[in-house]
Amino acid sequence: MTRLSVEMLAADAVEPITSAGHAQLGIAVLAGIAVIVLLITRFKLHAFLALTIGSLALGAVAGAPLDKVIVSFTTGLGSTVAGVGVLIALGAILGKLLADSGGADQIVDTILAKAGGRAMPWAMVLIASVIGLPLFFEVGIVLLIPVVLMVAKRGNYSLMRIGIPALAGLSVMHGLIPPHPGPLVAIDAVKANLGVTLALGVLVAIPTVIIAGPVFSRYAARWVDVPAPDRMIPQRASEDLEKRPGFGATLATMLLPVVLMLAKALVDIVVDDPTHMVQRVFDVIGSPLIALLAAVIVGMFTLGRAAGFTKERLSTTVEKSLAPIAGILLIVGAGGGFKQTLIDSGVGQMILDISKDWSIPALLLAWLIAVAIRLATGSATVATISAAGLVAPLAADMSTTHASLLVLAIGAGSLFFSHVNDAGFWLVKEYFGLSVGQTVKTWSVMETIISVVAGGLVLLLSLVI
């Protein structure tokens, strides 16, 4: 997945589709985002259409030929659906199997029995952090969302009180902890030590996830008091099921993709030879696509057959799982198209050019550059890789610990204020049934808290270590 991200970035680094100056590009970005927000909030247009029109508006204001803007948008849409779409589909199938077989009921009942009341947000942040360690954010969301929604519904909790800690756990892991692609590429760019970065990353991640998760969720639940959306909640398995899977088998099935991806990451570190047979095998079985596909196939036996499903019932379950995610796929894809239009317009390069003249401490500069690229492109991975490439020369004279802190500063900045040009924003909005405004007040604010708290902790550590 790291290799794929690097290749995608290399593909992004092509001749800009416009020769507009910095001022015109800046106005174009603001115009594109304004069009999207206005169409969705004022005219109630579907987000897929709004993102498509906003991308065209961005290109037009930037002075780019519209045929090239269309190519950029469709390329971004295609690559996003290719990278995330299949994972969302496999996650939806696994979630439906989990729900229809009674496996999700088993997990929810056990969690509610073991961790009730005030402990529940803490239980959710712990589960999300463990599951999110080796997973892409999008994969973690599709695995966790059914559990989050069912816990909120059955335990009569505020959706934000349960959902925000889970999202915070996933997001912090994605931005700060290797083996996620962003941190790994940044480690390579600034020649940091992976072990030291991992240790310091965990040190920064723990207080960050507590503040942005269980603590912030109290306020988010007051600001946005919404129930879990019925259309996204897996229905409780019908009471006429004679049996349902055991807790152990259900948990093992859910954790199978996590274990496979973590195994791949460990083998990559230990073997560190792309031509070695063991690493090549784990590169395949540990890829998100194969790991989730394996979980789905295993789930047909450990969940479906364990609940007494016939082959026909299994087939019907898989078929029914795919219909609800069509809209989500299109919106996430269009978000990727808008992001690609921004990148191809030269917005990322514009920010790099402007920031070269800033004379501030290296760690703060790295954080600010990552923040600016994140705001403009919506991609945490692109922000991380671009910022790492720019500040890499500064790491030459740094100690081992400070080089690792530089990686973490970049990772923290890359999570700042997710908004309409980020596929993650639309995933959260659709899965939780929120409006754009509600998503900003909860998800976007949570991402900003993670970025600022983690960035502040990195700066504090640089004074101490």
mmCIF file of N, CA and C in Angstrom, residues 163-214:
data_model
loop_
_atom_site.group_PDB
_atom_site.id
_atom_site.type_symbol
_atom_site.label_atom_id
_atom_site.label_comp_id
_atom_site.label_asym_id
_atom_site.label_seq_id
_atom_site.Cartn_x
_atom_site.Cartn_y
_atom_site.Cartn_z
ATOM 1 N N GLY A 163 -19.095 7.403 18.621
ATOM 2 C CA GLY A 163 -18.439 7.479 17.320
ATOM 3 C C GLY A 163 -17.146 8.271 17.312
ATOM 4 N N ILE A 164 -17.113 9.416 18.002
ATOM 5 C CA ILE A 164 -15.913 10.267 18.000
ATOM 6 C C ILE A 164 -14.688 9.544 18.582
ATOM 7 N N PRO A 165 -14.806 8.831 19.737
ATOM 8 C CA PRO A 165 -13.636 8.086 20.225
ATOM 9 C C PRO A 165 -13.125 7.041 19.227
ATOM 10 N N ALA A 166 -14.052 6.359 18.546
ATOM 11 C CA ALA A 166 -13.634 5.357 17.555
ATOM 12 C C ALA A 166 -12.911 6.024 16.386
ATOM 13 N N LEU A 167 -13.454 7.146 15.891
ATOM 14 C CA LEU A 167 -12.821 7.869 14.777
ATOM 15 C C LEU A 167 -11.462 8.434 15.191
ATOM 16 N N ALA A 168 -11.378 8.924 16.434
ATOM 17 C CA ALA A 168 -10.110 9.488 16.925
ATOM 18 C C ALA A 168 -9.028 8.410 16.985
ATOM 19 N N GLY A 169 -9.397 7.228 17.475
ATOM 20 C CA GLY A 169 -8.440 6.121 17.533
ATOM 21 C C GLY A 169 -7.897 5.771 16.160
ATOM 22 N N LEU A 170 -8.792 5.683 15.178
ATOM 23 C CA LEU A 170 -8.386 5.351 13.808
ATOM 24 C C LEU A 170 -7.507 6.453 13.202
ATOM 25 N N SER A 171 -7.925 7.709 13.384
ATOM 26 C CA SER A 171 -7.247 8.830 12.742
ATOM 27 C C SER A 171 -5.843 9.064 13.291
ATOM 28 N N VAL A 172 -5.688 8.950 14.601
ATOM 29 C CA VAL A 172 -4.373 9.144 15.225
ATOM 30 C C VAL A 172 -3.394 8.082 14.722
ATOM 31 N N MET A 173 -3.851 6.841 14.650
ATOM 32 C CA MET A 173 -2.993 5.772 14.130
ATOM 33 C C MET A 173 -2.583 6.059 12.685
ATOM 34 N N HIS A 174 -3.546 6.541 11.891
ATOM 35 C CA HIS A 174 -3.306 6.805 10.470
ATOM 36 C C HIS A 174 -2.240 7.885 10.262
ATOM 37 N N GLY A 175 -2.266 8.917 11.094
ATOM 38 C CA GLY A 175 -1.364 10.042 10.882
ATOM 39 C C GLY A 175 0.000 9.916 11.540
ATOM 40 N N LEU A 176 0.064 9.180 12.666
ATOM 41 C CA LEU A 176 1.294 9.215 13.471
ATOM 42 C C LEU A 176 2.082 7.909 13.541
ATOM 43 N N ILE A 177 1.419 6.799 13.344
ATOM 44 C CA ILE A 177 2.068 5.520 13.663
ATOM 45 C C ILE A 177 2.383 4.700 12.416
ATOM 46 N N PRO A 178 3.685 4.382 12.184
ATOM 47 C CA PRO A 178 3.965 3.390 11.149
ATOM 48 C C PRO A 178 3.386 2.046 11.615
ATOM 49 N N PRO A 179 2.910 1.147 10.736
ATOM 50 C CA PRO A 179 3.206 1.044 9.301
ATOM 51 C C PRO A 179 2.233 1.730 8.362
ATOM 52 N N HIS A 180 1.599 2.831 8.761
ATOM 53 C CA HIS A 180 0.753 3.559 7.808
ATOM 54 C C HIS A 180 1.633 4.211 6.748
ATOM 55 N N PRO A 181 1.130 4.334 5.509
ATOM 56 C CA PRO A 181 1.954 4.799 4.391
ATOM 57 C C PRO A 181 2.589 6.170 4.614
ATOM 58 N N GLY A 182 1.799 7.144 5.109
ATOM 59 C CA GLY A 182 2.338 8.488 5.316
ATOM 60 C C GLY A 182 3.568 8.504 6.210
ATOM 61 N N PRO A 183 3.431 8.034 7.470
ATOM 62 C CA PRO A 183 4.600 8.001 8.364
ATOM 63 C C PRO A 183 5.774 7.209 7.793
ATOM 64 N N LEU A 184 5.510 6.083 7.129
ATOM 65 C CA LEU A 184 6.602 5.270 6.573
ATOM 66 C C LEU A 184 7.382 6.038 5.511
ATOM 67 N N VAL A 185 6.666 6.717 4.611
ATOM 68 C CA VAL A 185 7.331 7.473 3.553
ATOM 69 C C VAL A 185 8.095 8.662 4.142
ATOM 70 N N ALA A 186 7.509 9.306 5.164
ATOM 71 C CA ALA A 186 8.192 10.432 5.822
ATOM 72 C C ALA A 186 9.461 9.956 6.528
ATOM 73 N N ILE A 187 9.398 8.806 7.173
ATOM 74 C CA ILE A 187 10.572 8.215 7.836
ATOM 75 C C ILE A 187 11.685 7.998 6.816
ATOM 76 N N ASP A 188 11.315 7.484 5.655
ATOM 77 C CA ASP A 188 12.294 7.226 4.602
ATOM 78 C C ASP A 188 12.872 8.530 4.062
ATOM 79 N N ALA A 189 12.006 9.546 3.891
ATOM 80 C CA ALA A 189 12.441 10.823 3.304
ATOM 81 C C ALA A 189 13.438 11.561 4.197
ATOM 82 N N VAL A 190 13.189 11.561 5.502
ATOM 83 C CA VAL A 190 14.080 12.312 6.411
ATOM 84 C C VAL A 190 15.115 11.404 7.075
ATOM 85 N N LYS A 191 15.151 10.146 6.636
ATOM 86 C CA LYS A 191 16.121 9.153 7.146
ATOM 87 C C LYS A 191 16.029 9.000 8.667
ATOM 88 N N ALA A 192 14.794 8.910 9.171
ATOM 89 C CA ALA A 192 14.574 8.726 10.611
ATOM 90 C C ALA A 192 14.614 7.245 10.962
ATOM 91 N N ASN A 193 14.761 6.962 12.254
ATOM 92 C CA ASN A 193 14.784 5.582 12.733
ATOM 93 C C ASN A 193 13.354 5.117 12.980
ATOM 94 N N LEU A 194 12.970 4.001 12.345
ATOM 95 C CA LEU A 194 11.574 3.547 12.435
ATOM 96 C C LEU A 194 11.197 3.183 13.868
ATOM 97 N N GLY A 195 12.067 2.465 14.580
ATOM 98 C CA GLY A 195 11.771 2.051 15.950
ATOM 99 C C GLY A 195 11.577 3.234 16.885
ATOM 100 N N VAL A 196 12.465 4.237 16.768
ATOM 101 C CA VAL A 196 12.373 5.435 17.614
ATOM 102 C C VAL A 196 11.092 6.215 17.275
ATOM 103 N N THR A 197 10.789 6.319 15.975
ATOM 104 C CA THR A 197 9.578 7.029 15.554
ATOM 105 C C THR A 197 8.328 6.332 16.071
ATOM 106 N N LEU A 198 8.332 5.006 16.008
ATOM 107 C CA LEU A 198 7.191 4.227 16.509
ATOM 108 C C LEU A 198 6.999 4.462 18.002
ATOM 109 N N ALA A 199 8.111 4.407 18.770
ATOM 110 C CA ALA A 199 8.031 4.604 20.228
ATOM 111 C C ALA A 199 7.548 6.015 20.578
ATOM 112 N N LEU A 200 8.140 7.029 19.936
ATOM 113 C CA LEU A 200 7.732 8.412 20.204
ATOM 114 C C LEU A 200 6.312 8.659 19.692
ATOM 115 N N GLY A 201 5.951 7.998 18.587
ATOM 116 C CA GLY A 201 4.602 8.128 18.035
ATOM 117 C C GLY A 201 3.544 7.643 19.005
ATOM 118 N N VAL A 202 3.822 6.507 19.651
ATOM 119 C CA VAL A 202 2.888 5.973 20.653
ATOM 120 C C VAL A 202 2.796 6.927 21.850
ATOM 121 N N LEU A 203 3.949 7.500 22.238
ATOM 122 C CA LEU A 203 3.994 8.445 23.358
ATOM 123 C C LEU A 203 3.130 9.679 23.072
ATOM 124 N N VAL A 204 3.174 10.169 21.845
ATOM 125 C CA VAL A 204 2.360 11.322 21.440
ATOM 126 C C VAL A 204 0.899 10.911 21.238
ATOM 127 N N ALA A 205 0.699 9.708 20.694
ATOM 128 C CA ALA A 205 -0.653 9.260 20.320
ATOM 129 C C ALA A 205 -1.569 9.082 21.532
ATOM 130 N N ILE A 206 -1.047 8.556 22.643
ATOM 131 C CA ILE A 206 -1.905 8.211 23.788
ATOM 132 C C ILE A 206 -2.629 9.444 24.351
ATOM 133 N N PRO A 207 -1.914 10.520 24.767
ATOM 134 C CA PRO A 207 -2.657 11.699 25.261
ATOM 135 C C PRO A 207 -3.502 12.367 24.174
ATOM 136 N N THR A 208 -3.016 12.325 22.917
ATOM 137 C CA THR A 208 -3.766 12.946 21.819
ATOM 138 C C THR A 208 -5.118 12.276 21.627
ATOM 139 N N VAL A 209 -5.114 10.938 21.616
ATOM 140 C CA VAL A 209 -6.352 10.198 21.363
ATOM 141 C C VAL A 209 -7.324 10.318 22.540
ATOM 142 N N ILE A 210 -6.805 10.485 23.756
ATOM 143 C CA ILE A 210 -7.662 10.671 24.936
ATOM 144 C C ILE A 210 -8.387 12.021 24.851
ATOM 145 N N ILE A 211 -7.637 13.082 24.497
ATOM 146 C CA ILE A 211 -8.224 14.429 24.423
ATOM 147 C C ILE A 211 -9.211 14.538 23.257
ATOM 148 N N ALA A 212 -8.811 14.030 22.078
ATOM 149 C CA ALA A 212 -9.659 14.160 20.884
ATOM 150 C C ALA A 212 -10.800 13.152 20.865
ATOM 151 N N GLY A 213 -10.663 12.060 21.648
ATOM 152 C CA GLY A 213 -11.676 11.012 21.652
ATOM 153 C C GLY A 213 -12.676 11.142 22.791
ATOM 154 N N PRO A 214 -12.470 10.426 23.894
ATOM 155 C CA PRO A 214 -13.437 10.447 24.999
ATOM 156 C C PRO A 214 -13.721 11.839 25.567
#
